[in-house]
Coordinates of C-alpha atoms in Angstrom, one line a residue:
X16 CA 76.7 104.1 114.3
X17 CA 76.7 102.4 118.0
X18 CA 79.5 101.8 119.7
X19 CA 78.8 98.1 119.5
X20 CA 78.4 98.5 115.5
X21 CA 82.2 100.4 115.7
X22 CA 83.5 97.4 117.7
X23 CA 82.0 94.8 114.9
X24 CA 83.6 96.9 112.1
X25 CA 87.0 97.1 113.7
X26 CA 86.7 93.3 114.5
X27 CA 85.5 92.7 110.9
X28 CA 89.1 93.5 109.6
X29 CA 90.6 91.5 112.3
X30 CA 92.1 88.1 110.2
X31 CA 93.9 85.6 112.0
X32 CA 97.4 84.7 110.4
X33 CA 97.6 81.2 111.4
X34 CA 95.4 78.5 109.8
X35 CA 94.7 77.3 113.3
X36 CA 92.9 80.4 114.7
X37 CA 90.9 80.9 111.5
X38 CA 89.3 77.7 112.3
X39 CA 88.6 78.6 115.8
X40 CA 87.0 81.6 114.7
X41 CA 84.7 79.9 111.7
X42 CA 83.7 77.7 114.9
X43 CA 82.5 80.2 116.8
X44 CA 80.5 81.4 113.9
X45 CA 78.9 77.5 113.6
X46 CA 78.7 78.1 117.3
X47 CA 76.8 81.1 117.9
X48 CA 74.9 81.3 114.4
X49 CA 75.3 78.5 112.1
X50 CA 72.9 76.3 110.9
X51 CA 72.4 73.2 108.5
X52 CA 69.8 73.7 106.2
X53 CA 68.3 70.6 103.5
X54 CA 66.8 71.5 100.4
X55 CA 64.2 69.5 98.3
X56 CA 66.9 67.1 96.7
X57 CA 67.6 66.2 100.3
X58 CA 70.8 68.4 100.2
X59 CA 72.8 69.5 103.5
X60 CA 74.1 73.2 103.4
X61 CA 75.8 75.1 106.1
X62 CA 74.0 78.5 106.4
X63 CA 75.8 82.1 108.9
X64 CA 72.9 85.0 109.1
X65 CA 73.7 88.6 110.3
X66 CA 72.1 91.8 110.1
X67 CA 75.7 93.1 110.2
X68 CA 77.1 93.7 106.5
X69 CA 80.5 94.4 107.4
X70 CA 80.5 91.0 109.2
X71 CA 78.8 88.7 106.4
X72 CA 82.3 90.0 104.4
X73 CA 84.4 89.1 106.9
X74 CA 83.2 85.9 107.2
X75 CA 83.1 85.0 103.3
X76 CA 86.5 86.5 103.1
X77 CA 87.4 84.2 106.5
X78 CA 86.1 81.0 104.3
X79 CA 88.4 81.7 101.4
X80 CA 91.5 82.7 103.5
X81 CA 90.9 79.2 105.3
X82 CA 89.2 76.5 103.1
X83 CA 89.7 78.3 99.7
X84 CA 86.2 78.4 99.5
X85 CA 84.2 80.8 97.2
X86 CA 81.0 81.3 98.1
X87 CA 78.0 84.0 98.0
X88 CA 76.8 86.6 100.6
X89 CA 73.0 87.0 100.2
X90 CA 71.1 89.5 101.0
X91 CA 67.0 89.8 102.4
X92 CA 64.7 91.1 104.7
X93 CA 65.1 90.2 108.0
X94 CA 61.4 88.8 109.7
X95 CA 62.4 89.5 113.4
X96 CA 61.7 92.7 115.4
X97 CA 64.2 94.8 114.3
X98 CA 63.3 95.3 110.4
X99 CA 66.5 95.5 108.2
X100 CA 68.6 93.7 105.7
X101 CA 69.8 90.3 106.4
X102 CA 73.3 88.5 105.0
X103 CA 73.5 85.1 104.4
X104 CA 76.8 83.4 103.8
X105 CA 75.5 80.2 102.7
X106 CA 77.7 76.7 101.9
X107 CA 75.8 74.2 99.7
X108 CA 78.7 71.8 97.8
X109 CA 78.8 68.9 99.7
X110 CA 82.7 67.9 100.0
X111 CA 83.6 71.7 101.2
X112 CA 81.2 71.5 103.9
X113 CA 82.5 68.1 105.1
X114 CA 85.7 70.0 104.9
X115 CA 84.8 72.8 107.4
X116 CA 83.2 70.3 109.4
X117 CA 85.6 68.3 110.1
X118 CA 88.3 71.1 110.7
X119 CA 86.2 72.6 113.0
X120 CA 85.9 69.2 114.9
X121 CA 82.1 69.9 114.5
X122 CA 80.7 66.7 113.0
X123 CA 79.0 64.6 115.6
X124 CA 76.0 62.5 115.8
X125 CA 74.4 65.5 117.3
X126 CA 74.8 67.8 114.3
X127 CA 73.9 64.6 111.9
X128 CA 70.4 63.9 114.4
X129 CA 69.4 67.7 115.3
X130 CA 70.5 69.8 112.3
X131 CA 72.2 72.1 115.8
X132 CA 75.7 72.6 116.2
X133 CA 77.7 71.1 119.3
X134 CA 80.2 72.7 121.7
X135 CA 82.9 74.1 120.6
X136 CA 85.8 71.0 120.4
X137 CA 88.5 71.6 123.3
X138 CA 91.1 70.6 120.5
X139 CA 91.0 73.7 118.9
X140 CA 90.7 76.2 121.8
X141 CA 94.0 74.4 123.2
X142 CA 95.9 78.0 122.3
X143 CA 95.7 81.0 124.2
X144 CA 95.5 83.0 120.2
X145 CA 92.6 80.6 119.3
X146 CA 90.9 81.2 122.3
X147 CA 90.6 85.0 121.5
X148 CA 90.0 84.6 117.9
X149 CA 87.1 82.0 119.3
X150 CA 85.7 84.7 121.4
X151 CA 86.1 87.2 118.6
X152 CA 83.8 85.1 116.2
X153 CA 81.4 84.9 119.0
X154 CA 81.3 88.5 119.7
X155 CA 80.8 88.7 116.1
X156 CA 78.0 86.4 116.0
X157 CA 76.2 87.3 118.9
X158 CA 77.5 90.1 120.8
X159 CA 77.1 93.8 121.9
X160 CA 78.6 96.3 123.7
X161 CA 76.3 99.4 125.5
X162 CA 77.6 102.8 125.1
X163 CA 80.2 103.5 127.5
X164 CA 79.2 106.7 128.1
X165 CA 75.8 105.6 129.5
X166 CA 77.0 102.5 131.1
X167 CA 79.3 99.4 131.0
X168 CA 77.8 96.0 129.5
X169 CA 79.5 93.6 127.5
X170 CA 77.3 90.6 126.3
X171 CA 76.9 87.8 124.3
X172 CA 73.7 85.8 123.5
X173 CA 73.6 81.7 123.5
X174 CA 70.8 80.0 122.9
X175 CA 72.1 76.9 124.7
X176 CA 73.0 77.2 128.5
X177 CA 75.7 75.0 127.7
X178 CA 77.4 76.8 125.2
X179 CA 77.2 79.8 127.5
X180 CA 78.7 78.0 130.4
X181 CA 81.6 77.8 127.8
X182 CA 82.2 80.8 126.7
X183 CA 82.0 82.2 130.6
X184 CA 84.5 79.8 131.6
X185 CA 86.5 80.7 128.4
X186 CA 86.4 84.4 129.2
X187 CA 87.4 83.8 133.3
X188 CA 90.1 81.8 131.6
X189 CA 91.8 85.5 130.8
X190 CA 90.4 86.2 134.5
X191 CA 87.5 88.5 133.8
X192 CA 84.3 87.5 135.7
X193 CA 81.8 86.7 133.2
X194 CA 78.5 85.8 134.5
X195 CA 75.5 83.8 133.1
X196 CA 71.7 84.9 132.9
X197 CA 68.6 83.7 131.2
X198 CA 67.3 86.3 129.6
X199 CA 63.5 84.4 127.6
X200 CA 64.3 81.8 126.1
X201 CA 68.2 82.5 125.5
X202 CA 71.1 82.4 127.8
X203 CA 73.6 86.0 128.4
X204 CA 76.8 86.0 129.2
X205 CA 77.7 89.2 130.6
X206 CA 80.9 91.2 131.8
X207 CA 79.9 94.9 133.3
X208 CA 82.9 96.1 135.1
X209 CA 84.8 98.9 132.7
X210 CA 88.7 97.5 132.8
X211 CA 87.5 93.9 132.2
X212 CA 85.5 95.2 129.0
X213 CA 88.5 97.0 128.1
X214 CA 90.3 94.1 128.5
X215 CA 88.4 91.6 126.3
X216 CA 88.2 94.7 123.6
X217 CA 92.1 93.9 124.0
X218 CA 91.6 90.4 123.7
X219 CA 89.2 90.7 120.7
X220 CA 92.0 92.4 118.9
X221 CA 89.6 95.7 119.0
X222 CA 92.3 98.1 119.9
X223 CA 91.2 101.5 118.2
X224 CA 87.5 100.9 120.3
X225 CA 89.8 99.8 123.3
X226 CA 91.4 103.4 123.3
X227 CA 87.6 104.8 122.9
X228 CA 86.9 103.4 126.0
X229 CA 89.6 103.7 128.2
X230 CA 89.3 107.5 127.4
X231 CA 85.5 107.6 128.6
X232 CA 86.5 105.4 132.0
X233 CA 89.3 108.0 132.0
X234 CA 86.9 111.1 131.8
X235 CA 84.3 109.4 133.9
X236 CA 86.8 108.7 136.5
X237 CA 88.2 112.5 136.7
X238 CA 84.7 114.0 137.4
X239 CA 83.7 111.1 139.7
X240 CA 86.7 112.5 141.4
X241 CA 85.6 116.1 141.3
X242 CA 82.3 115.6 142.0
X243 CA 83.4 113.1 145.3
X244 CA 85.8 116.2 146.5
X245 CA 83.1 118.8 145.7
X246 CA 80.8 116.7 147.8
X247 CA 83.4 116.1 150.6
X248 CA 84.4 119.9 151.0
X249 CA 80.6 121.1 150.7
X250 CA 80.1 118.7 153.7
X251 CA 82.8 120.1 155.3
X252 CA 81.4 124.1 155.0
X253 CA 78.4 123.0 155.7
X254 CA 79.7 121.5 159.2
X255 CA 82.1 124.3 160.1
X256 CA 78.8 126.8 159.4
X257 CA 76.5 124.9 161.7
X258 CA 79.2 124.6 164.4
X259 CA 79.9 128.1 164.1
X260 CA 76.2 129.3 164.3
X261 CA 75.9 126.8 167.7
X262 CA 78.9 128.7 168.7
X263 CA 77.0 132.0 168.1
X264 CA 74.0 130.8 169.5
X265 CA 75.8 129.5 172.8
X266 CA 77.5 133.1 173.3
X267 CA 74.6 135.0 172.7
X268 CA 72.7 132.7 175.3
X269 CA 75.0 133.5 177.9
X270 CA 75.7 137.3 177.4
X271 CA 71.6 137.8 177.3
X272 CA 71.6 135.2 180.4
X273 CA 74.7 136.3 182.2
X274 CA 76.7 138.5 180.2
X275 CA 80.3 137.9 178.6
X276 CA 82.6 139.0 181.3
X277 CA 80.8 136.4 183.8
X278 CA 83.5 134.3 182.0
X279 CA 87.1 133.3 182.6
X280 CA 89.6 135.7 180.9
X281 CA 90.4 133.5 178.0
X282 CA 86.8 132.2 177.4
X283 CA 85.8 136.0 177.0
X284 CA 88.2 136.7 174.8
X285 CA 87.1 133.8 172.1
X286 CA 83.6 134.4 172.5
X287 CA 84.0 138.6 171.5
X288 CA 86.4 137.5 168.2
X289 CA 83.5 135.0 167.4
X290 CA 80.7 137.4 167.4
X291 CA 83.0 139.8 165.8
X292 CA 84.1 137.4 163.4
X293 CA 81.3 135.1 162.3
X294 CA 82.9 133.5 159.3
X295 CA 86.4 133.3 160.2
X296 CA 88.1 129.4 160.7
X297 CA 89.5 128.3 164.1
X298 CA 92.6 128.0 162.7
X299 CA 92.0 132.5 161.7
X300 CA 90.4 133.5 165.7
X301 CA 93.2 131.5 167.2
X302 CA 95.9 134.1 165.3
X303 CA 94.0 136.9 166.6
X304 CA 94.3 136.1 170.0
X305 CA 97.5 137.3 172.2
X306 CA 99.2 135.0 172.3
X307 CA 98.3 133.2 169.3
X308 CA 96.1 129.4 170.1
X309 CA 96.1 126.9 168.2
X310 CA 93.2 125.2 166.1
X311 CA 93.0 122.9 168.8
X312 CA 93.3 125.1 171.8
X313 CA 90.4 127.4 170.1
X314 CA 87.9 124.5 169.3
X315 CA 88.8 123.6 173.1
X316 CA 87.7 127.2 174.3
X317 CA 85.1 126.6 172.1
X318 CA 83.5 123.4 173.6
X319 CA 83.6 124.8 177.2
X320 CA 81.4 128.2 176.8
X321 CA 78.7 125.6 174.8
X322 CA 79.3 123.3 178.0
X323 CA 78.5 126.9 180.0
X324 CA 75.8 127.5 177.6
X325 CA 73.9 124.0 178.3
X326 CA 74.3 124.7 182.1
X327 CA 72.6 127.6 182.3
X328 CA 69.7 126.3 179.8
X329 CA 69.5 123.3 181.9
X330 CA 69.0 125.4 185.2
X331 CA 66.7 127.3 183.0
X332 CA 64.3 124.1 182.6
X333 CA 64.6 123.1 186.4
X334 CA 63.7 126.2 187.4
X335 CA 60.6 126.0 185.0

């Protein structure tokens, strides 16, 4: 199973304990993937489709918890691009579908003229709990998760660009930076930074897939770290071994040219250990010397025979 299919199962025991945030979350399911269907009689019926089984359950369970309602969770073949099973959790009696209607603040001359739901009512998303359980329903709905080991995307499809613009300025409301695109003919929000997914999975009441997470960011983290160090202290040999070969070069130039004792006491004395001692640090040819330099007084000595060494190459050239 995906990771996005773990979240939707974890979610899918999620219930609400007060009435008030089972109703935001049955609105978010009208929201993000309800429709109103009329048979031949000229019957209304509220219709919720999902290719997810786990959360057709939930959601006929969520019905009974909240409106009493007993209802049926169909099952068929779904006609879009990805073949599968479909569940349909479908409300048909007439009074009962009033009754969700109204409680959900969704019946509006809108919903009576275009058979499509309208925004989400402000009166029920008053609560900071029945914003979450909003944006739980919605995940629900219309919502996935990439897996955090490739990347970090958190997403959820609208088919309105209004009803996205509300659900990103719901999720900033818990200050995480959800963004809008148009993606065909829908509209995504989308939230790609790791602690802010982690913290709607926290929101979302997904706790046991929060922990999943955090553990890969964790991991991720630790060998970004490595790898970062690794990278700096490569960089680091890879300058003291080109330094050190100039070094060689520059001494070998100017005992060929010159020879070593053409040079002050002290300079000599650096220049032999060097040849002598190709590998060893600054820090290890200044103990050798009597008395002991410093790294600083070395990479001084240092930087004057290459001075002496570009002297005598550039009297070389004028005399060319």
């Amino acid at each position: 199973m995906s990771f996005s299919g773990e979240v939707k199962e974890e979610l899918s025991r999620q219930y609400p304990a007060a009435r008030h945030c089972q109703i935001a979350e049955v609105a978010a399911m009208l929201c993000l993937n309800g429709r109103v269907a009329r048979n031949e009689a000229g019957e209304f019926s509220i219709i919720f489709s999902t290719e997810n089984e786990s959360v057709a359950k939930k959601y006929f369970t969520l019905l009974r918890k909240t409106f009493k309602i007993d209802t049926e969770i169909f099952s068929g073949n779904s006609q879009g691009p990805k073949r599968g099973n479909t569940y349909s959790v479908s409300v048909s009696d007439h009074e009962k579908m009033m009754q969700i209607l109204k409680a959900t603040k969704m019946l509006s001359p809108e919903l009576e003229r275009t058979g499509s739901f309208p925004l989400a009512s402000e009166l029920i998303l008053q609560q900071n709990c029945c914003r979450r359980a909003y944006l739980r329903g919605a995940f629900l709905m219309s919502g996935s998760i990439s897996d955090p080991e490739k990347f970090y995307h958190f997403e959820l499809v609208c088919s309105d660009q209004k009803q996205a613009g509300q659900l990103k300025e719901l999720i900033r409301g818990f200050s995480v930076d959800a963004k809008v695109v148009e993606r065909k003919k829908y509209y995504v929000v989308y939230v790609k930074e790791g602690a802010q997914i982690v913290e709607l999975l926290g929101l979302m009441g997904a706790g046991i897939s929060l922990m999943k997470l955090e553990n890969v960011r964790i991991l991720k983290e630790m060998r970004n770290s490595v790898n970062r160090k690794v990278n700096c202290e490569t960089a680091n040999i890879n300058k003291t071994v080109h330094a050190a070969l100039k070094q060689m070069e520059d001494i070998r130039y100017i005992r060929d040219m010159r020879g070593l004792s053409s040079l002050p006491e002290g300079l000599e004395e650096i220049a032999r250990l060097r040849l002598e001692f190709p590998e060893a640090t600054l820090k290890e040819l200044g103990m050798m010397l009597k008395p002991p330099v410093g790294k600083s007084g070395v990479n001084h000595r240092l930087r004057k025979i290459s001075e002496i060494a570009d002297g005598l190459k550039g009297n070389k050239e004028e005399l060319l």
